[in-house]
Amino acid sequence: MPSPPLPSLHATHAGIWIAGRGEDGREASRGEAIARAAETPHIILNAPLVGQRLGYPDLSGLDLLELFAFIHPAKFAVPTVPGMCRAVGIDPPSNETEAAAALRRIAGVLLDVLEQPDWAEREGAWTSNQSLARMGWGWAPLVNARLERPERGERMLYSRLKQWEETADRPPPRTIIVPPSAARDRLRELTGARSELRSGQAAMAEEATTVFAPRRQKDVPNMLLAEAGTGIGKTLAYLSPASLWSEASGGTVWVSTFTKALQRQLDAEGPRLVADPAERARRIVVRKGRENYLCLLNLEDALQGAFSGRAAILAQLVGRWAAFSKDGDMVGGDLPGWLPSLFRRAGATALTDRRGECVYAGCPHYRRCFIERAERAGREADIVIANHALVMINAARSREIAPQRIIFDEGHHLFDAADSTFGVTFGGQDVIEMRRWIVGPEGKSRGRRRGLAARLMDVASYDHEGAQALEAAIEAARAMPSDGWLQRIIEGSPLGPVEALLGEVRGMVYARAKAQDAGYGLETELAEPDGALVSAAAAALESLEALQKPLAALSRRLEAVLEDAPDWLDSQARARVDGAINGLAWRREILSAWIALLARIGGSADPEFVDWLAIERAEGREYDVAIHRRWLDPTKPLAKVVLSQAQGVLVTSATLRGGDASWSRAEERTGAVHLDCSVGRFEADSPFDYSACSEVLIVTDVKQGDLAGLAGAYARLIEAAGGGTLGLFTAIQRLKAVHSRIADRLARAGLPLLAQHVDPIDAGTLVDIFRDDPRASLLGTDALRDGVDVPGESLRLVVMERVPWPRPTVLHGARRMAGGGSAYDDAVVRARLAQAFGRLIRREGDRGTFVILSAAMPSRLLSAFPAGVPIRRVPLDEAIAHVAAAGTVVPVTMREPVT
Ligand code: SF4
């Protein structure tokens, strides 16, 4: 295992180390490290992170993560030195000094793989490395020296991907009943329980059979709300009747989650349901929104020159991954989450179909397209593991058959998912996308983003009316915002009516808004607009209508051309026209929503909706100006479009009643309240004995607003726990301030501190690193409060900086007023506390402490915590003593009887 003849550089908050050839590694100053890295390329691990640690963001070198992604595409690895050591099968270093030398050893092992005859990911490597060499990829010469040229030319990526087959539509599912006793027997099989089952889990499996019974009334599904405390084993409880029903009826059950973490977890349960991998791949399918998947046509563009510099290197590595990926899912699938962040601004997002530019059957890769494959596989599957947004969009749009049997896990998030799915945003970024789709990109942009005229050239030369509609649409789209729109409105010189409206919106927001989180978003209610805004909205509305009409006419002409089928309309052209019809339908839907939104400005308010104006900012920089519309109660469209169209719906969660044990709240938040039927209820308490394994400490002497005191409290608590801490913040600024004060101190004590919004790493990877190292701690905001699933030793302390009151936004204000004032706020906080506490105890054997650094915690909200958990109000010193002693607390045990 010869190490490459290059030095290595390792940097953390605790210091900087370098290791030359034959050296064990030694500590270096920042100045020396930067000078040496500028002189000679060093082997590093995660260049953006190391650059940030050095305070030298332009640091470049040979990044081990890139080499790993090249040699083992689609293989999971935690992007730390110990994580990479484990991934390549060598012993992790025992200290930071050894870590620098370990980088060279990891590189040596990885380069050795290139010479192994049984290297599974060999195909395509030589060709890809030739391209990477031309792009100046640092590893390319070292790879080239070890990689034998294949005897025959390698197959192109596209020909190595599986094609999907067209199949006949599946017949409707047979009408059957799943007996509760059968669900119980299936549960026994799935859990491997030889004798008794856990009572809560068994009862839930039996009760869940009700949603698979035949529907009794039109537009009224069989619906069950099930609150199943943590540890019940609700996943297998609902999969038991679901799998029985799909096998016997020939139908599909959609299991929908809110977080990618649960989606992954459900996928991991697959082998219990179907042992044979090939059979499993057919019967259990993961589906996500199309923007998650690699678009092969975008990749082809990128590989053929649309990307340059670092982005082109990323495209090559994504190309390597595509050939070995299970399903082409770039976000939370088997593409390492850390890979895109190594390339900073050069975004992986341009490789997905974010802009809705898919040309469907007109695409040369259509038969190999990951998105199309996933969609078709879903039609044939017994179980589709999806997310709430996709289920709602599929039900709302007619492109696919609406899901008929749905299990919403993480059901406490249905309200939020419906809120964003059924909301409307009219902002500069959205309108410019619409313009680009119609007119094509401005400037010297390369690739296939060519606008409608180029895509429909043959139709336009054949059909006069179609050509006129197309011309009129392009003319109208030119009145929409173009590149540089934001700068122009900031300077007060907007172009066209929509830019003028956005300029008025911006002015009104600055005039009326009160900053809540300096440097971040600003907003104000859309009420009593001044005359200038009303006139600008009327002019913008006219220009949107001027666009909508020719788009509608064009859709009609395209449909007529397909019907007439002229001689030149071969299958390619037909596919292209088909693709344009689909794209037009989507744009027209968006335009209608925008027109309805603008038509309301200056008129009377619609009590069903909440409208507001916003300037989107990040760290003081503006990036968008928009008008937003949300349903006051988004479960209304949820009930109408999704629930009432389904035959059976199960909504489940550990905190469905939001921490205040109120079924009426559960019915309101899930849309059940809008259905004309009685909805089943089921509850099973957690089997964990929380009183023995956890406690809640409310710290009484950390003053609100005292940042130094807050940071000191975090540092001391993390030290007392020896890491394993999840720190939750309600404001990004405070998170950053605390992190910058304590990260070095903790790192020197061997306690790494990770932070969302600080480390240049995606949230999923931060959680992977946190899970992997029991001495690490992680600071984060909302997403971590709800989506972290870290059982075991790695998470033993949760620290909340404040009572998580909702932000006083316009939307919140409207819902608060409609929902009972302070009682509404209390319900929100209880739900958040219950969620945050839920991170602590995930499985048998877990233990931990939950700390709130706020004396202002009202006692009435403490019912959010599970019954029996000891709750104490203590000064910080005492809290630290409790946390230090918590290592002696008995791990959680089951207290539930078996049946
Ligand atoms: S069919 Fe659409 S999404 Fe799929 S590869 Fe082609 S353009 Fe991309």
mmCIF file of N, CA, C and O in Angstrom, residues 73 240 438 691 831:
data_model
loop_
_atom_site.group_PDB
_atom_site.id
_atom_site.type_symbol
_atom_site.label_atom_id
_atom_site.label_comp_id
_atom_site.label_asym_id
_atom_site.label_seq_id
_atom_site.Cartn_x
_atom_site.Cartn_y
_atom_site.Cartn_z
ATOM 1 N N PRO A 73 -18.245 5.034 -6.414
ATOM 2 C CA PRO A 73 -19.461 5.834 -6.549
ATOM 3 C C PRO A 73 -20.626 5.058 -5.928
ATOM 4 O O PRO A 73 -20.630 3.837 -5.944
ATOM 5 N N SER A 240 -47.863 -4.452 8.187
ATOM 6 C CA SER A 240 -48.460 -5.802 8.210
ATOM 7 C C SER A 240 -49.764 -5.846 7.419
ATOM 8 O O SER A 240 -49.855 -6.592 6.433
ATOM 9 N N ILE A 438 -39.939 29.915 -21.892
ATOM 10 C CA ILE A 438 -40.630 30.284 -23.134
ATOM 11 C C ILE A 438 -39.661 30.910 -24.150
ATOM 12 O O ILE A 438 -39.592 30.505 -25.303
ATOM 13 N N SER A 691 -39.562 7.811 33.070
ATOM 14 C CA SER A 691 -39.203 8.335 34.388
ATOM 15 C C SER A 691 -37.855 7.779 34.834
ATOM 16 O O SER A 691 -37.149 8.394 35.620
ATOM 17 N N ALA A 831 -46.299 21.141 20.671
ATOM 18 C CA ALA A 831 -45.959 20.198 19.600
ATOM 19 C C ALA A 831 -44.446 20.217 19.345
ATOM 20 O O ALA A 831 -43.818 19.165 19.163
#
